[in-house]
């Protein structure tokens, strides 16, 4: 299966924070891959901006290294040199006033100017303001804003208001890279491109839905940020909420940005407040005997009394006609047994077994795997082959995307590649709208406030486990169980 590449029009992309971790690991390699594929035209320009006095040559050297380490730069030296010709650098301190005229000189007036804010959130406001005051905020401008978008509802509102002073909502691209994943879009294709699933996609046929985003990594070097955030703000409010919306939303009338985002917003607004006993917080502990290699959460962040959660599991209810009575169980955590992001749609048991009680009652499961091994699997019940009588067997019907993968086992475009190209094309479907982000904080804030008010401390769990036992209990109380966390 060969995907068709449609080149975008020439553009200028300015990366504020061009020397940072995200730029080096994700943004620059993604741009190079799109350049290699022929989607980015030769005369596009990529302008790195940071505080350091790197000069153009210094930045090009850094881009070369990043693209070789994290992209395919080493494989095609000639293409890499051509790509580097498109790379520029401007020294600007986002809180200062110098350097902006240098940037204005590089930008060409007649094309899309995308400003990627890959800097600390405290700089989003100052950058928006300075882009405006230096006359760079024309109608052909788009700004790309990284997570976290606010810390709570009040700060998200304030940030939306600041951005709205200088840009129209149609110019603001709030990135959630989960939405750029191939499987997420395939989920919409499976739901709305087939007759098969949609009639069953409701509380009459779906028993419950599980969404798991499990990581094996700990907080690493992000300790001071994470201490103030925790899993609820860092993962649940954005990534898991977005997945919940895509699973639960009504079919939009058409696949256009506002139609899709209107439907997602309705889901968030229909969410009931989470009951305190429907939520479990956890914090990982060190692996005994290997403390130095795998420190526990508190050692990692240097706070022996930390009450920040590195794990959260909860049961959510959507009060609308389609989903009343079908719980959504969501969990995410660090230092878990495997890295795995998966949505499991658990259908109800067959109402009666015509094959007798010993054949058992069976359920169908639709598993949507986001990482690793992106793909969709439908678990169906068939007869066990052979002459042994009518014994039933559950088998996976695999709609994996293996044949669509390139020789290096990756999709033709990963999330950042797709999302950056969408910015250039002006397609906001896979980006969060301001009101969606606010509604998500509006649901999350009372949960966090409740923990604080009750002085709740997260439950410890062993690194390398599936999380705290209370999360299993959350399911067991309802006569259900989590599916395994498998790599
Ligand atoms: P980083 O600290 O590695 O890089 C920050 C960049 O901003 C550097 O280039 C630095 O020179 C520049 N910078 C700092 N202060 C500046 C100023 N006053 N003026 C101009 N430039 C300045 O951070 P990062 O990990 O690359 O993250 C950038 C943003 O992306 C953050 O908002 C972060 O939350 C978000 N993010 C990062 C990741 C990731 O994997 N790194 C993932 C998701 C979101």
PDB file of C-alpha atoms in Angstrom, residues 319-437:
ATOM      1  CA  UNK A 319     -25.168  11.217  30.815  1.00  0.00           C
ATOM      2  CA  UNK A 320     -26.686  11.169  27.374  1.00  0.00           C
ATOM      3  CA  UNK A 321     -29.086   8.994  25.421  1.00  0.00           C
ATOM      4  CA  UNK A 322     -26.354   6.860  23.855  1.00  0.00           C
ATOM      5  CA  UNK A 323     -24.178   6.118  26.869  1.00  0.00           C
ATOM      6  CA  UNK A 324     -26.314   6.266  30.027  1.00  0.00           C
ATOM      7  CA  UNK A 325     -25.503   3.064  31.932  1.00  0.00           C
ATOM      8  CA  UNK A 326     -22.207   2.276  30.156  1.00  0.00           C
ATOM      9  CA  UNK A 327     -19.214   3.153  32.342  1.00  0.00           C
ATOM     10  CA  UNK A 328     -15.919   4.343  30.905  1.00  0.00           C
ATOM     11  CA  UNK A 329     -12.903   3.183  32.909  1.00  0.00           C
ATOM     12  CA  UNK A 330      -9.810   5.279  32.300  1.00  0.00           C
ATOM     13  CA  UNK A 331      -6.319   4.684  33.695  1.00  0.00           C
ATOM     14  CA  UNK A 332      -2.874   6.072  33.093  1.00  0.00           C
ATOM     15  CA  UNK A 333       0.387   5.767  34.944  1.00  0.00           C
ATOM     16  CA  UNK A 334       4.141   5.807  34.904  1.00  0.00           C
ATOM     17  CA  UNK A 335       6.585   2.969  35.620  1.00  0.00           C
ATOM     18  CA  UNK A 336       3.972   0.351  34.775  1.00  0.00           C
ATOM     19  CA  UNK A 337       4.615  -3.137  33.502  1.00  0.00           C
ATOM     20  CA  UNK A 338       4.549  -2.240  29.793  1.00  0.00           C
ATOM     21  CA  UNK A 339       4.229   0.705  27.460  1.00  0.00           C
ATOM     22  CA  UNK A 340       0.779   0.417  26.002  1.00  0.00           C
ATOM     23  CA  UNK A 341      -1.990   2.760  24.893  1.00  0.00           C
ATOM     24  CA  UNK A 342      -5.173   0.926  24.063  1.00  0.00           C
ATOM     25  CA  UNK A 343      -8.921   1.423  24.013  1.00  0.00           C
ATOM     26  CA  UNK A 344     -11.040  -1.666  24.601  1.00  0.00           C
ATOM     27  CA  UNK A 345     -14.703  -1.550  23.678  1.00  0.00           C
ATOM     28  CA  UNK A 346     -16.200  -4.421  25.675  1.00  0.00           C
ATOM     29  CA  UNK A 347     -19.468  -5.600  24.172  1.00  0.00           C
ATOM     30  CA  UNK A 348     -22.139  -7.298  26.267  1.00  0.00           C
ATOM     31  CA  UNK A 349     -22.326 -11.055  26.668  1.00  0.00           C
ATOM     32  CA  UNK A 350     -24.608 -12.952  24.376  1.00  0.00           C
ATOM     33  CA  UNK A 351     -27.972 -13.087  26.184  1.00  0.00           C
ATOM     34  CA  UNK A 352     -28.255 -16.858  26.007  1.00  0.00           C
ATOM     35  CA  UNK A 353     -25.985 -19.735  25.027  1.00  0.00           C
ATOM     36  CA  UNK A 354     -27.655 -22.096  22.564  1.00  0.00           C
ATOM     37  CA  UNK A 355     -24.594 -24.360  22.909  1.00  0.00           C
ATOM     38  CA  UNK A 356     -25.274 -25.128  26.545  1.00  0.00           C
ATOM     39  CA  UNK A 357     -23.810 -23.693  29.716  1.00  0.00           C
ATOM     40  CA  UNK A 358     -20.460 -25.513  29.300  1.00  0.00           C
ATOM     41  CA  UNK A 359     -19.840 -23.573  26.045  1.00  0.00           C
ATOM     42  CA  UNK A 360     -19.951 -20.425  28.159  1.00  0.00           C
ATOM     43  CA  UNK A 361     -21.211 -16.966  27.354  1.00  0.00           C
ATOM     44  CA  UNK A 362     -18.958 -14.873  25.180  1.00  0.00           C
ATOM     45  CA  UNK A 363     -18.231 -11.221  24.629  1.00  0.00           C
ATOM     46  CA  UNK A 364     -16.776  -9.411  21.678  1.00  0.00           C
ATOM     47  CA  UNK A 365     -13.998  -6.926  22.288  1.00  0.00           C
ATOM     48  CA  UNK A 366     -12.838  -4.271  19.865  1.00  0.00           C
ATOM     49  CA  UNK A 367      -9.275  -3.306  20.791  1.00  0.00           C
ATOM     50  CA  UNK A 368      -7.881  -0.116  19.346  1.00  0.00           C
ATOM     51  CA  UNK A 369      -4.118  -0.004  19.943  1.00  0.00           C
ATOM     52  CA  UNK A 370      -2.384   3.341  19.697  1.00  0.00           C
ATOM     53  CA  UNK A 371       1.078   2.244  20.739  1.00  0.00           C
ATOM     54  CA  UNK A 372       3.048   0.187  20.241  1.00  0.00           C
ATOM     55  CA  UNK A 373       1.910  -1.903  17.226  1.00  0.00           C
ATOM     56  CA  UNK A 374      -0.852   0.442  16.118  1.00  0.00           C
ATOM     57  CA  UNK A 375      -3.880  -1.437  14.899  1.00  0.00           C
ATOM     58  CA  UNK A 376      -7.418  -2.582  15.568  1.00  0.00           C
ATOM     59  CA  UNK A 377      -8.408  -6.096  16.615  1.00  0.00           C
ATOM     60  CA  UNK A 378     -11.913  -7.483  16.861  1.00  0.00           C
ATOM     61  CA  UNK A 379     -12.168 -10.498  19.161  1.00  0.00           C
ATOM     62  CA  UNK A 380     -14.864 -12.851  17.893  1.00  0.00           C
ATOM     63  CA  UNK A 381     -16.145 -16.243  18.948  1.00  0.00           C
ATOM     64  CA  UNK A 382     -15.874 -19.201  16.585  1.00  0.00           C
ATOM     65  CA  UNK A 383     -16.094 -22.966  16.801  1.00  0.00           C
ATOM     66  CA  UNK A 384     -12.894 -24.606  17.924  1.00  0.00           C
ATOM     67  CA  UNK A 385     -11.691 -26.408  14.788  1.00  0.00           C
ATOM     68  CA  UNK A 386     -11.722 -30.202  14.733  1.00  0.00           C
ATOM     69  CA  UNK A 387     -14.084 -33.020  15.586  1.00  0.00           C
ATOM     70  CA  UNK A 388     -14.280 -32.323  19.341  1.00  0.00           C
ATOM     71  CA  UNK A 389     -17.917 -31.230  19.337  1.00  0.00           C
ATOM     72  CA  UNK A 390     -19.287 -27.716  19.619  1.00  0.00           C
ATOM     73  CA  UNK A 391     -16.597 -26.038  21.658  1.00  0.00           C
ATOM     74  CA  UNK A 392     -16.209 -22.302  21.326  1.00  0.00           C
ATOM     75  CA  UNK A 393     -13.055 -20.306  20.969  1.00  0.00           C
ATOM     76  CA  UNK A 394     -12.313 -16.564  21.044  1.00  0.00           C
ATOM     77  CA  UNK A 395      -9.999 -15.501  18.229  1.00  0.00           C
ATOM     78  CA  UNK A 396      -8.621 -12.128  17.215  1.00  0.00           C
ATOM     79  CA  UNK A 397      -9.646 -10.749  13.848  1.00  0.00           C
ATOM     80  CA  UNK A 398      -6.683  -8.546  13.218  1.00  0.00           C
ATOM     81  CA  UNK A 399      -6.983  -5.301  11.291  1.00  0.00           C
ATOM     82  CA  UNK A 400      -3.369  -4.431  12.026  1.00  0.00           C
ATOM     83  CA  UNK A 401      -1.797  -1.870   9.780  1.00  0.00           C
ATOM     84  CA  UNK A 402       1.333  -3.961   9.271  1.00  0.00           C
ATOM     85  CA  UNK A 403       1.179  -3.860   5.499  1.00  0.00           C
ATOM     86  CA  UNK A 404       0.844  -0.083   5.556  1.00  0.00           C
ATOM     87  CA  UNK A 405       4.106   0.271   7.470  1.00  0.00           C
ATOM     88  CA  UNK A 406       7.357   1.192   5.843  1.00  0.00           C
ATOM     89  CA  UNK A 407      10.435  -1.088   5.850  1.00  0.00           C
ATOM     90  CA  UNK A 408      11.559   0.473   9.140  1.00  0.00           C
ATOM     91  CA  UNK A 409       8.276  -0.579  10.759  1.00  0.00           C
ATOM     92  CA  UNK A 410       6.826   2.923  11.039  1.00  0.00           C
ATOM     93  CA  UNK A 411       3.877   4.557   9.387  1.00  0.00           C
ATOM     94  CA  UNK A 412       4.397   6.748   6.356  1.00  0.00           C
ATOM     95  CA  UNK A 413       3.732   9.678   8.676  1.00  0.00           C
ATOM     96  CA  UNK A 414       3.902   9.823  12.471  1.00  0.00           C
ATOM     97  CA  UNK A 415       1.798  12.106  14.644  1.00  0.00           C
ATOM     98  CA  UNK A 416       4.038  15.190  14.506  1.00  0.00           C
ATOM     99  CA  UNK A 417       4.509  14.881  10.739  1.00  0.00           C
ATOM    100  CA  UNK A 418       0.781  14.715  10.153  1.00  0.00           C
ATOM    101  CA  UNK A 419      -0.069  17.501  12.580  1.00  0.00           C
ATOM    102  CA  UNK A 420       2.553  19.943  11.292  1.00  0.00           C
ATOM    103  CA  UNK A 421       1.396  19.365   7.716  1.00  0.00           C
ATOM    104  CA  UNK A 422      -2.196  19.956   8.868  1.00  0.00           C
ATOM    105  CA  UNK A 423      -1.119  23.314  10.310  1.00  0.00           C
ATOM    106  CA  UNK A 424       0.396  24.309   6.977  1.00  0.00           C
ATOM    107  CA  UNK A 425      -2.723  23.151   5.110  1.00  0.00           C
ATOM    108  CA  UNK A 426      -4.947  24.980   7.585  1.00  0.00           C
ATOM    109  CA  UNK A 427      -6.853  21.916   8.801  1.00  0.00           C
ATOM    110  CA  UNK A 428      -7.778  22.169  12.510  1.00  0.00           C
ATOM    111  CA  UNK A 429      -9.748  18.905  12.797  1.00  0.00           C
ATOM    112  CA  UNK A 430      -7.077  17.174  14.887  1.00  0.00           C
ATOM    113  CA  UNK A 431      -6.398  20.157  17.156  1.00  0.00           C
ATOM    114  CA  UNK A 432      -8.222  21.100  20.339  1.00  0.00           C
ATOM    115  CA  UNK A 433     -10.476  24.134  20.286  1.00  0.00           C
ATOM    116  CA  UNK A 434     -10.316  26.616  23.170  1.00  0.00           C
ATOM    117  CA  UNK A 435     -13.761  25.707  24.523  1.00  0.00           C
ATOM    118  CA  UNK A 436     -12.897  21.982  24.518  1.00  0.00           C
ATOM    119  CA  UNK A 437      -9.795  22.582  26.622  1.00  0.00           C
TER     120      UNK A 437
END
